[in-house]
Amino acid sequence: MVTIYTIKTPNAQYNGITEGVPFVNGVAEVKDEATRNVLVNNYGYIDATGDTPEPKTEEPVAPAKPARKSSAK
């Protein structure tokens, strides 16, 4: 199994290339552990692998039933 590392830069607006890895909005994905180690240890980037929350599936909400009128007079 190939591990894909998610790397984040301290600057969330960074769009560029570091160590041959293209970053978009401060995030890149790396397959090579050695490259991951260089980015994290030498550049101070963050290994955010596994930090991505799973998308939530929301169940549809049933429409509210109108209030019942009482038969009292």
PDB file of N, CA, C and O in Angstrom, residues 29-56:
ATOM      1  N   GLU A  29       0.440  16.996  -1.863  1.00  0.00           N
ATOM      2  CA  GLU A  29       0.438  15.577  -1.538  1.00  0.00           C
ATOM      3  C   GLU A  29       1.746  14.966  -2.036  1.00  0.00           C
ATOM      4  O   GLU A  29       2.183  15.239  -3.152  1.00  0.00           O
ATOM      5  N   VAL A  30       2.362  14.133  -1.192  1.00  0.00           N
ATOM      6  CA  VAL A  30       3.650  13.534  -1.484  1.00  0.00           C
ATOM      7  C   VAL A  30       3.558  12.031  -1.243  1.00  0.00           C
ATOM      8  O   VAL A  30       2.999  11.599  -0.236  1.00  0.00           O
ATOM      9  N   LYS A  31       4.109  11.251  -2.171  1.00  0.00           N
ATOM     10  CA  LYS A  31       4.115   9.796  -2.017  1.00  0.00           C
ATOM     11  C   LYS A  31       5.412   9.288  -1.408  1.00  0.00           C
ATOM     12  O   LYS A  31       5.458   8.211  -0.845  1.00  0.00           O
ATOM     13  N   ASP A  32       6.470  10.068  -1.511  1.00  0.00           N
ATOM     14  CA  ASP A  32       7.797   9.652  -1.083  1.00  0.00           C
ATOM     15  C   ASP A  32       8.062  10.084   0.355  1.00  0.00           C
ATOM     16  O   ASP A  32       7.988  11.275   0.685  1.00  0.00           O
ATOM     17  N   GLU A  33       8.378   9.129   1.222  1.00  0.00           N
ATOM     18  CA  GLU A  33       8.616   9.438   2.634  1.00  0.00           C
ATOM     19  C   GLU A  33       9.851  10.313   2.835  1.00  0.00           C
ATOM     20  O   GLU A  33       9.874  11.177   3.708  1.00  0.00           O
ATOM     21  N   ALA A  34      10.870  10.126   2.002  1.00  0.00           N
ATOM     22  CA  ALA A  34      12.084  10.937   2.125  1.00  0.00           C
ATOM     23  C   ALA A  34      11.780  12.406   1.833  1.00  0.00           C
ATOM     24  O   ALA A  34      12.255  13.300   2.545  1.00  0.00           O
ATOM     25  N   THR A  35      10.982  12.661   0.804  1.00  0.00           N
ATOM     26  CA  THR A  35      10.590  14.039   0.482  1.00  0.00           C
ATOM     27  C   THR A  35       9.738  14.614   1.605  1.00  0.00           C
ATOM     28  O   THR A  35       9.895  15.774   1.994  1.00  0.00           O
ATOM     29  N   ARG A  36       8.847  13.812   2.139  1.00  0.00           N
ATOM     30  CA  ARG A  36       8.013  14.243   3.277  1.00  0.00           C
ATOM     31  C   ARG A  36       8.902  14.658   4.439  1.00  0.00           C
ATOM     32  O   ARG A  36       8.702  15.700   5.055  1.00  0.00           O
ATOM     33  N   ASN A  37       9.927  13.841   4.736  1.00  0.00           N
ATOM     34  CA  ASN A  37      10.819  14.145   5.845  1.00  0.00           C
ATOM     35  C   ASN A  37      11.591  15.440   5.629  1.00  0.00           C
ATOM     36  O   ASN A  37      11.780  16.220   6.557  1.00  0.00           O
ATOM     37  N   VAL A  38      12.046  15.690   4.408  1.00  0.00           N
ATOM     38  CA  VAL A  38      12.767  16.936   4.100  1.00  0.00           C
ATOM     39  C   VAL A  38      11.848  18.131   4.303  1.00  0.00           C
ATOM     40  O   VAL A  38      12.231  19.128   4.925  1.00  0.00           O
ATOM     41  N   LEU A  39      10.626  18.049   3.792  1.00  0.00           N
ATOM     42  CA  LEU A  39       9.691  19.173   3.915  1.00  0.00           C
ATOM     43  C   LEU A  39       9.333  19.459   5.376  1.00  0.00           C
ATOM     44  O   LEU A  39       9.247  20.612   5.795  1.00  0.00           O
ATOM     45  N   VAL A  40       9.130  18.414   6.146  1.00  0.00           N
ATOM     46  CA  VAL A  40       8.738  18.585   7.546  1.00  0.00           C
ATOM     47  C   VAL A  40       9.937  18.990   8.415  1.00  0.00           C
ATOM     48  O   VAL A  40       9.850  19.946   9.186  1.00  0.00           O
ATOM     49  N   ASN A  41      11.051  18.290   8.265  1.00  0.00           N
ATOM     50  CA  ASN A  41      12.198  18.538   9.145  1.00  0.00           C
ATOM     51  C   ASN A  41      13.033  19.748   8.741  1.00  0.00           C
ATOM     52  O   ASN A  41      13.508  20.482   9.605  1.00  0.00           O
ATOM     53  N   ASN A  42      13.221  19.976   7.447  1.00  0.00           N
ATOM     54  CA  ASN A  42      14.081  21.071   7.003  1.00  0.00           C
ATOM     55  C   ASN A  42      13.329  22.381   6.778  1.00  0.00           C
ATOM     56  O   ASN A  42      13.907  23.451   6.944  1.00  0.00           O
ATOM     57  N   TYR A  43      12.092  22.299   6.357  1.00  0.00           N
ATOM     58  CA  TYR A  43      11.323  23.506   6.042  1.00  0.00           C
ATOM     59  C   TYR A  43      10.298  23.852   7.111  1.00  0.00           C
ATOM     60  O   TYR A  43       9.700  24.919   7.075  1.00  0.00           O
ATOM     61  N   GLY A  44      10.048  22.970   8.039  1.00  0.00           N
ATOM     62  CA  GLY A  44       9.083  23.248   9.104  1.00  0.00           C
ATOM     63  C   GLY A  44       7.638  23.124   8.651  1.00  0.00           C
ATOM     64  O   GLY A  44       6.737  23.651   9.305  1.00  0.00           O
ATOM     65  N   TYR A  45       7.421  22.442   7.548  1.00  0.00           N
ATOM     66  CA  TYR A  45       6.056  22.231   7.084  1.00  0.00           C
ATOM     67  C   TYR A  45       5.378  21.192   7.975  1.00  0.00           C
ATOM     68  O   TYR A  45       6.026  20.494   8.749  1.00  0.00           O
ATOM     69  N   ILE A  46       4.081  21.078   7.866  1.00  0.00           N
ATOM     70  CA  ILE A  46       3.293  20.216   8.750  1.00  0.00           C
ATOM     71  C   ILE A  46       2.798  18.999   7.989  1.00  0.00           C
ATOM     72  O   ILE A  46       2.250  19.130   6.896  1.00  0.00           O
ATOM     73  N   ASP A  47       2.978  17.834   8.583  1.00  0.00           N
ATOM     74  CA  ASP A  47       2.412  16.611   8.010  1.00  0.00           C
ATOM     75  C   ASP A  47       0.972  16.523   8.496  1.00  0.00           C
ATOM     76  O   ASP A  47       0.704  16.231   9.655  1.00  0.00           O
ATOM     77  N   ALA A  48       0.038  16.812   7.605  1.00  0.00           N
ATOM     78  CA  ALA A  48      -1.384  16.817   7.945  1.00  0.00           C
ATOM     79  C   ALA A  48      -2.080  15.558   7.451  1.00  0.00           C
ATOM     80  O   ALA A  48      -3.290  15.544   7.280  1.00  0.00           O
ATOM     81  N   THR A  49      -1.317  14.500   7.253  1.00  0.00           N
ATOM     82  CA  THR A  49      -1.892  13.241   6.808  1.00  0.00           C
ATOM     83  C   THR A  49      -2.891  12.764   7.851  1.00  0.00           C
ATOM     84  O   THR A  49      -2.582  12.685   9.026  1.00  0.00           O
ATOM     85  N   GLY A  50      -4.092  12.480   7.418  1.00  0.00           N
ATOM     86  CA  GLY A  50      -5.126  12.010   8.336  1.00  0.00           C
ATOM     87  C   GLY A  50      -5.889  13.119   9.021  1.00  0.00           C
ATOM     88  O   GLY A  50      -6.831  12.850   9.752  1.00  0.00           O
ATOM     89  N   ASP A  51      -5.502  14.377   8.819  1.00  0.00           N
ATOM     90  CA  ASP A  51      -6.225  15.496   9.433  1.00  0.00           C
ATOM     91  C   ASP A  51      -7.475  15.875   8.672  1.00  0.00           C
ATOM     92  O   ASP A  51      -8.287  16.641   9.168  1.00  0.00           O
ATOM     93  N   THR A  52      -7.623  15.354   7.458  1.00  0.00           N
ATOM     94  CA  THR A  52      -8.776  15.724   6.643  1.00  0.00           C
ATOM     95  C   THR A  52     -10.012  15.030   7.176  1.00  0.00           C
ATOM     96  O   THR A  52     -10.069  13.811   7.220  1.00  0.00           O
ATOM     97  N   PRO A  53     -11.010  15.797   7.602  1.00  0.00           N
ATOM     98  CA  PRO A  53     -12.234  15.166   8.097  1.00  0.00           C
ATOM     99  C   PRO A  53     -12.993  14.500   6.963  1.00  0.00           C
ATOM    100  O   PRO A  53     -12.982  14.977   5.838  1.00  0.00           O
ATOM    101  N   GLU A  54     -13.613  13.381   7.286  1.00  0.00           N
ATOM    102  CA  GLU A  54     -14.411  12.701   6.280  1.00  0.00           C
ATOM    103  C   GLU A  54     -15.662  13.524   6.007  1.00  0.00           C
ATOM    104  O   GLU A  54     -16.233  14.121   6.912  1.00  0.00           O
ATOM    105  N   PRO A  55     -16.087  13.547   4.747  1.00  0.00           N
ATOM    106  CA  PRO A  55     -17.288  14.313   4.447  1.00  0.00           C
ATOM    107  C   PRO A  55     -18.484  13.751   5.195  1.00  0.00           C
ATOM    108  O   PRO A  55     -18.660  12.539   5.290  1.00  0.00           O
ATOM    109  N   LYS A  56     -19.263  14.658   5.743  1.00  0.00           N
ATOM    110  CA  LYS A  56     -20.450  14.245   6.486  1.00  0.00           C
ATOM    111  C   LYS A  56     -21.607  14.053   5.515  1.00  0.00           C
ATOM    112  O   LYS A  56     -21.816  14.869   4.632  1.00  0.00           O
TER     113      LYS A  56
END
